[in-house]
Amino acid sequence: METLNRSVWNGLPSQEKEIALKMLLEKLPEGFEYQGLETFERYGSRIETGVFEYEGYKFVYVPGDKVTLGWERWEQGLDAATAEDFQETMNEYGVEDRDTFIRDQMSPVREAQIGALLVECETHSLGWYEVELDDEDLAEDEDFHEELEKFKLSTYSEYERHQNFRFVREGEAIIAYLFNDELDSEIVAEQIEQSGFSLPTEDEWEYLYGGGCRTLYPWGDSFDYGMKLRHFEELAEGENRPYDLELPNAFGICFSGDPYQYEMTLKDEEFFPKGGDGGSLVCGGTGPVVGYLPAAAVYYRDPNVFELDFEDIIGNLRFRRIIRL
């Protein structure tokens, strides 16, 4: 269907887009509802596209395209501040060639044909599930209740007992989560497929994040020091606003924007995490420019990706559902 190509899609009048989007309902699992057109704009890109809802979750229509993915060289070049920060880290860690260091952590340059997709806007935690604070199954868990009382009296926004339980403060409320250790990557992928959805491939994920841009970040080659980032709140100290990398992008899709988190994708039908490094660079004291390469650089690929075991990172793993159209 010609209208599923991005360039053709962007040139269609809104009325014709609505007709095409409503026709898609015939191909979708039962329960999908068309909500209407919405315009998303970020980093100089803009799209008017369809919004759908399924069981309370928001999905957007993303037209397909033939794109170049991967990174091997600067498209625009670095500004002075970014170049200086990179160089300071390279010197500190004894790295001789900055560009080789970055290139070795990016996916290779390649051409990809991406088909039209219906994409879930938000991600879900794979390893954690929400429970009520008075859940009867937790009544005799002394550690849970002891740590909960400590958390209530603290000023922490989050607390986690490794692969056991965690607390998150949302305003005045406290949300509790328990760890799910009974999953593996094949089970997860199979369950999603059986429900009528799929997980994105690495190619699809990079397209959804960067739209086929040729720069290091979705906005360009230089770091944006005005962003509010998790783990580096001092960059926007005192500013009561959302974390920039968690806001919807030009497709209307939200990403975790946190180098500690991975998103689950598939490569050659095998588990392949994207969008993070488990916090390795941040924990190493590299600062925001290098520390945020995993979460901000479009084509970042964890150098240790083929050594990562699913069970070891499930607590930091998220997923989103897609439908290929």
Short mmCIF file of C-alpha atoms in Angstrom, two decimals:
data_model
loop_
_atom_site.label_atom_id
_atom_site.label_comp_id
_atom_site.label_asym_id
_atom_site.label_seq_id
_atom_site.Cartn_x
_atom_site.Cartn_y
_atom_site.Cartn_z
CA MET A 1 0.00 0.00 0.00
CA GLU A 2 1.69 3.19 -1.23
CA THR A 3 0.45 5.36 1.64
CA LEU A 4 2.60 3.34 4.08
CA ASN A 5 5.79 4.99 2.75
CA ARG A 6 6.93 7.89 4.96
CA SER A 7 7.46 10.46 2.19
CA VAL A 8 4.08 9.68 0.62
CA TRP A 9 2.40 9.60 4.03
CA ASN A 10 3.70 13.04 5.00
CA GLY A 11 2.31 14.49 1.77
CA LEU A 12 -1.22 13.19 2.28
CA PRO A 13 -4.04 15.50 3.37
CA SER A 14 -5.33 14.79 6.87
CA GLN A 15 -8.63 13.47 5.53
CA GLU A 16 -6.89 10.80 3.43
CA LYS A 17 -4.71 9.83 6.39
CA GLU A 18 -7.83 9.29 8.50
CA ILE A 19 -9.35 7.01 5.86
CA ALA A 20 -6.18 4.90 5.67
CA LEU A 21 -5.85 4.70 9.45
CA LYS A 22 -9.44 3.61 10.00
CA MET A 23 -8.92 0.88 7.39
CA LEU A 24 -6.06 -0.46 9.52
CA LEU A 25 -8.52 -1.47 12.24
CA GLU A 26 -9.46 -4.48 10.09
CA LYS A 27 -5.88 -5.80 10.46
CA LEU A 28 -5.46 -5.18 14.19
CA PRO A 29 -6.25 -7.45 17.14
CA GLU A 30 -9.74 -7.07 18.58
CA GLY A 31 -9.89 -4.27 21.11
CA PHE A 32 -7.99 -1.59 19.21
CA GLU A 33 -9.72 1.78 18.94
CA TYR A 34 -8.75 4.65 16.67
CA GLN A 35 -8.40 7.90 18.65
CA GLY A 36 -7.65 10.35 15.83
CA LEU A 37 -4.77 12.30 14.31
CA GLU A 38 -2.07 13.93 16.40
CA THR A 39 1.00 15.92 15.40
CA PHE A 40 4.38 15.22 16.99
CA GLU A 41 7.46 17.40 16.55
CA ARG A 42 10.96 17.18 17.97
CA TYR A 43 14.54 17.86 16.92
CA GLY A 44 13.40 19.46 13.67
CA SER A 45 11.25 16.53 12.54
CA ARG A 46 7.47 16.60 12.42
CA ILE A 47 4.75 14.10 11.63
CA GLU A 48 0.97 14.03 11.73
CA THR A 49 -0.05 10.48 12.45
CA GLY A 50 -2.73 8.27 13.91
CA VAL A 51 -3.14 7.44 17.59
CA PHE A 52 -4.75 4.17 18.67
CA GLU A 53 -5.65 2.75 22.06
CA TYR A 54 -5.61 -0.85 23.20
CA GLU A 55 -6.66 -1.85 26.72
CA GLY A 56 -5.65 1.57 28.03
CA TYR A 57 -2.27 1.67 26.23
CA LYS A 58 -1.41 4.20 23.53
CA PHE A 59 -0.05 3.20 20.11
CA VAL A 60 0.99 5.34 17.15
CA TYR A 61 1.17 4.61 13.46
CA VAL A 62 4.72 4.92 12.08
CA PRO A 63 5.09 4.90 8.27
CA GLY A 64 7.89 2.84 6.80
CA ASP A 65 10.95 4.06 4.94
CA LYS A 66 14.23 3.00 3.35
CA VAL A 67 16.94 4.39 5.63
CA THR A 68 20.64 4.27 6.42
CA LEU A 69 21.33 3.06 9.95
CA GLY A 70 24.52 2.78 12.02
CA TRP A 71 27.33 5.25 12.66
CA GLU A 72 30.91 5.62 11.42
CA ARG A 73 31.72 9.34 11.19
CA TRP A 74 30.59 12.81 12.24
CA GLU A 75 27.93 14.40 10.08
CA GLN A 76 28.14 17.91 11.54
CA GLY A 77 31.19 17.79 13.80
CA LEU A 78 31.43 18.57 17.51
CA ASP A 79 31.09 21.90 19.22
CA ALA A 80 33.95 22.98 21.50
CA ALA A 81 32.29 21.96 24.79
CA THR A 82 31.42 18.44 23.62
CA ALA A 83 34.84 17.91 22.07
CA GLU A 84 36.52 19.03 25.29
CA ASP A 85 34.41 16.73 27.46
CA PHE A 86 35.08 13.77 25.19
CA GLN A 87 38.80 14.48 25.18
CA GLU A 88 39.00 14.81 28.98
CA THR A 89 37.42 11.39 29.38
CA MET A 90 39.63 9.88 26.69
CA ASN A 91 42.72 11.23 28.45
CA GLU A 92 41.55 10.02 31.85
CA TYR A 93 41.01 6.48 30.61
CA GLY A 94 44.03 6.32 28.30
CA VAL A 95 42.00 6.16 25.08
CA GLU A 96 44.14 7.32 22.15
CA ASP A 97 41.55 7.64 19.39
CA ARG A 98 38.22 9.23 20.33
CA ASP A 99 36.41 8.43 17.09
CA THR A 100 37.48 4.78 17.12
CA PHE A 101 36.30 4.52 20.73
CA ILE A 102 32.86 5.82 19.76
CA ARG A 103 32.63 3.86 16.52
CA ASP A 104 33.38 0.61 18.32
CA GLN A 105 30.25 1.15 20.43
CA MET A 106 27.91 1.82 17.53
CA SER A 107 26.11 -0.53 15.18
CA PRO A 108 27.66 -0.76 11.68
CA VAL A 109 26.42 1.38 8.81
CA ARG A 110 23.87 -0.45 6.68
CA GLU A 111 20.80 0.11 4.53
CA ALA A 112 17.45 -1.06 5.89
CA GLN A 113 13.91 -1.19 4.55
CA ILE A 114 11.57 -0.55 7.45
CA GLY A 115 7.92 -1.44 6.99
CA ALA A 116 4.99 0.48 8.43
CA LEU A 117 4.41 -0.22 12.12
CA LEU A 118 1.93 0.31 14.89
CA VAL A 119 4.11 1.04 17.92
CA GLU A 120 3.36 1.16 21.64
CA CYS A 121 4.32 4.62 22.90
CA GLU A 122 5.57 3.59 26.35
CA THR A 123 7.66 0.65 27.55
CA HIS A 124 6.87 -1.89 30.26
CA SER A 125 9.20 -3.27 32.89
CA LEU A 126 9.89 -6.93 32.25
CA GLY A 127 11.46 -7.91 35.54
CA TRP A 128 9.17 -6.02 37.93
CA TYR A 129 5.43 -6.12 38.52
CA GLU A 130 3.37 -3.80 40.71
CA VAL A 131 1.80 -5.03 43.96
CA GLU A 132 -0.37 -3.42 46.63
CA LEU A 133 1.47 -2.41 49.78
CA ASP A 134 -0.95 -4.53 51.81
CA ASP A 135 -0.76 -7.56 49.50
CA GLU A 136 -1.56 -10.62 51.65
CA ASP A 137 1.31 -12.59 50.08
CA LEU A 138 3.70 -10.06 51.64
CA ALA A 139 2.18 -10.16 55.12
CA GLU A 140 4.96 -12.31 56.56
CA ASP A 141 7.86 -10.74 54.63
CA GLU A 142 9.58 -8.85 57.46
CA ASP A 143 12.31 -7.44 55.21
CA PHE A 144 9.74 -5.93 52.85
CA HIS A 145 7.83 -4.13 55.62
CA GLU A 146 10.97 -3.05 57.47
CA GLU A 147 12.46 -1.48 54.34
CA LEU A 148 9.10 0.05 53.43
CA GLU A 149 8.92 1.88 56.76
CA LYS A 150 12.49 3.15 56.29
CA PHE A 151 11.62 4.33 52.79
CA LYS A 152 8.55 6.22 54.02
CA LEU A 153 10.75 8.21 56.41
CA SER A 154 13.46 8.86 53.83
CA THR A 155 13.72 11.42 51.04
CA TYR A 156 14.69 8.81 48.43
CA SER A 157 12.72 8.71 45.20
CA GLU A 158 13.52 5.00 44.70
CA TYR A 159 14.86 2.05 46.66
CA GLU A 160 15.62 -1.46 45.38
CA ARG A 161 16.56 -4.72 47.05
CA HIS A 162 18.36 -6.53 44.21
CA GLN A 163 16.02 -8.89 42.37
CA ASN A 164 13.61 -8.90 45.30
CA PHE A 165 11.48 -5.77 45.75
CA ARG A 166 11.61 -2.05 45.01
CA PHE A 167 9.79 1.13 46.02
CA VAL A 168 9.14 4.20 43.87
CA ARG A 169 7.85 7.51 45.22
CA GLU A 170 5.32 9.22 42.93
CA GLY A 171 4.25 12.46 44.61
CA GLU A 172 2.74 11.48 47.94
CA ALA A 173 2.19 7.87 46.88
CA ILE A 174 4.59 4.92 47.17
CA ILE A 175 4.43 2.21 44.52
CA ALA A 176 5.81 -1.25 45.34
CA TYR A 177 7.15 -3.79 42.85
CA LEU A 178 8.21 -7.41 43.17
CA PHE A 179 10.80 -9.10 40.98
CA ASN A 180 9.76 -11.72 38.43
CA ASP A 181 12.49 -14.34 38.07
CA GLU A 182 10.49 -16.93 36.15
CA LEU A 183 11.03 -15.58 32.63
CA ASP A 184 13.52 -16.14 29.83
CA SER A 185 13.85 -14.34 26.50
CA GLU A 186 12.21 -17.09 24.45
CA ILE A 187 9.18 -17.23 26.75
CA VAL A 188 8.76 -13.45 26.60
CA ALA A 189 8.99 -13.30 22.79
CA GLU A 190 6.60 -16.25 22.43
CA GLN A 191 4.02 -14.77 24.79
CA ILE A 192 4.08 -11.46 22.92
CA GLU A 193 3.73 -13.20 19.54
CA GLN A 194 0.82 -15.30 20.81
CA SER A 195 -1.01 -12.14 21.88
CA GLY A 196 -0.85 -10.75 18.33
CA PHE A 197 2.15 -8.46 18.77
CA SER A 198 5.90 -8.56 18.10
CA LEU A 199 9.08 -7.14 19.58
CA PRO A 200 11.00 -4.66 17.39
CA THR A 201 14.18 -5.75 15.65
CA GLU A 202 17.37 -3.75 16.19
CA ASP A 203 16.83 -2.06 12.79
CA GLU A 204 13.26 -1.11 13.66
CA TRP A 205 14.29 0.17 17.10
CA GLU A 206 17.02 2.42 15.67
CA TYR A 207 14.57 3.78 13.10
CA LEU A 208 11.94 4.43 15.77
CA TYR A 209 14.48 6.23 17.97
CA GLY A 210 16.37 8.28 15.39
CA GLY A 211 14.16 8.27 12.31
CA GLY A 212 17.18 7.41 10.13
CA CYS A 213 19.22 10.45 11.18
CA ARG A 214 22.94 10.35 10.34
CA THR A 215 24.13 12.23 13.43
CA LEU A 216 25.31 10.70 16.71
CA TYR A 217 22.23 11.92 18.60
CA PRO A 218 18.71 12.50 17.24
CA TRP A 219 19.31 16.27 17.47
CA GLY A 220 22.87 16.43 16.09
CA ASP A 221 26.49 15.49 16.83
CA SER A 222 27.04 17.70 19.87
CA PHE A 223 25.75 17.08 23.38
CA ASP A 224 22.84 19.18 24.64
CA TYR A 225 23.91 20.52 28.03
CA GLY A 226 20.48 22.03 28.66
CA MET A 227 18.86 18.64 29.11
CA LYS A 228 17.53 17.40 32.41
CA LEU A 229 18.97 13.89 32.84
CA ARG A 230 18.59 11.15 35.41
CA HIS A 231 21.75 10.73 37.51
CA PHE A 232 22.95 14.21 36.43
CA GLU A 233 20.24 16.43 37.89
CA GLU A 234 22.82 19.13 38.57
CA LEU A 235 22.72 20.04 34.86
CA ALA A 236 19.19 21.37 35.39
CA GLU A 237 19.24 21.94 39.13
CA GLY A 238 16.00 23.21 40.55
CA GLU A 239 14.06 22.90 37.29
CA ASN A 240 10.73 21.17 37.88
CA ARG A 241 10.21 19.57 34.48
CA PRO A 242 10.33 16.09 32.92
CA TYR A 243 13.57 14.40 31.96
CA ASP A 244 14.20 15.45 28.36
CA LEU A 245 15.12 12.03 26.96
CA GLU A 246 11.87 10.57 28.28
CA LEU A 247 9.65 12.97 26.30
CA PRO A 248 7.87 11.78 23.11
CA ASN A 249 10.04 11.96 20.00
CA ALA A 250 9.02 12.98 16.49
CA PHE A 251 7.05 9.73 16.08
CA GLY A 252 5.26 10.23 19.41
CA ILE A 253 7.26 7.41 21.04
CA CYS A 254 8.85 7.55 24.49
CA PHE A 255 12.14 5.89 25.42
CA SER A 256 13.58 5.21 28.86
CA GLY A 257 16.32 7.85 28.52
CA ASP A 258 18.30 6.07 31.26
CA PRO A 259 21.63 4.31 30.60
CA TYR A 260 20.85 1.85 33.41
CA GLN A 261 17.87 0.54 31.42
CA TYR A 262 17.80 -1.68 28.36
CA GLU A 263 14.97 -2.16 25.88
CA MET A 264 14.39 -5.65 24.54
CA THR A 265 14.72 -6.09 20.78
CA LEU A 266 15.46 -9.08 18.57
CA LYS A 267 18.32 -9.55 16.12
CA ASP A 268 18.17 -12.65 13.92
CA GLU A 269 15.35 -13.76 16.25
CA GLU A 270 17.70 -13.69 19.25
CA PHE A 271 17.46 -11.47 22.35
CA PHE A 272 19.33 -8.19 21.72
CA PRO A 273 19.17 -5.34 24.30
CA LYS A 274 19.33 -1.71 23.13
CA GLY A 275 19.29 1.78 24.63
CA GLY A 276 21.59 1.25 27.62
CA ASP A 277 24.64 -0.42 29.13
CA GLY A 278 23.34 -1.21 32.61
CA GLY A 279 24.95 2.01 33.84
CA SER A 280 28.53 0.83 33.25
CA LEU A 281 29.82 4.13 31.83
CA VAL A 282 27.95 6.29 34.33
CA CYS A 283 29.19 4.15 37.23
CA GLY A 284 32.70 4.52 35.86
CA GLY A 285 32.54 8.27 36.51
CA THR A 286 32.72 9.26 32.86
CA GLY A 287 30.36 12.25 33.18
CA PRO A 288 27.20 12.95 31.17
CA VAL A 289 28.67 13.14 27.65
CA VAL A 290 30.26 9.69 27.64
CA GLY A 291 28.04 8.24 30.38
CA TYR A 292 24.93 8.99 28.35
CA LEU A 293 26.15 7.57 25.04
CA PRO A 294 24.17 4.35 25.72
CA ALA A 295 20.87 6.17 26.27
CA ALA A 296 21.22 9.14 23.92
CA ALA A 297 23.29 7.99 20.91
CA VAL A 298 20.93 6.57 18.29
CA TYR A 299 23.07 3.63 17.19
CA TYR A 300 24.70 2.64 20.47
CA ARG A 301 25.30 -1.09 20.87
CA ASP A 302 26.68 -2.33 24.20
CA PRO A 303 30.15 -3.79 23.42
CA ASN A 304 29.33 -6.63 25.84
CA VAL A 305 25.93 -7.34 24.27
CA PHE A 306 26.83 -10.88 23.19
CA GLU A 307 28.02 -11.74 26.70
CA LEU A 308 24.92 -10.48 28.50
CA ASP A 309 22.71 -13.14 30.05
CA PHE A 310 19.00 -12.47 30.05
CA GLU A 311 18.59 -13.43 33.70
CA ASP A 312 21.35 -11.01 34.77
CA ILE A 313 19.76 -7.88 33.28
CA ILE A 314 16.03 -8.68 33.51
CA GLY A 315 15.68 -6.22 36.39
CA ASN A 316 16.82 -3.38 34.08
CA LEU A 317 15.00 -4.62 30.99
CA ARG A 318 11.96 -3.03 29.38
CA PHE A 319 9.88 -3.93 26.32
CA ARG A 320 7.32 -2.43 23.97
CA ARG A 321 4.89 -4.12 21.61
CA ILE A 322 4.65 -3.46 17.88
CA ILE A 323 2.50 -4.68 15.00
CA ARG A 324 3.97 -4.92 11.50
CA LEU A 325 1.45 -3.73 8.94
#
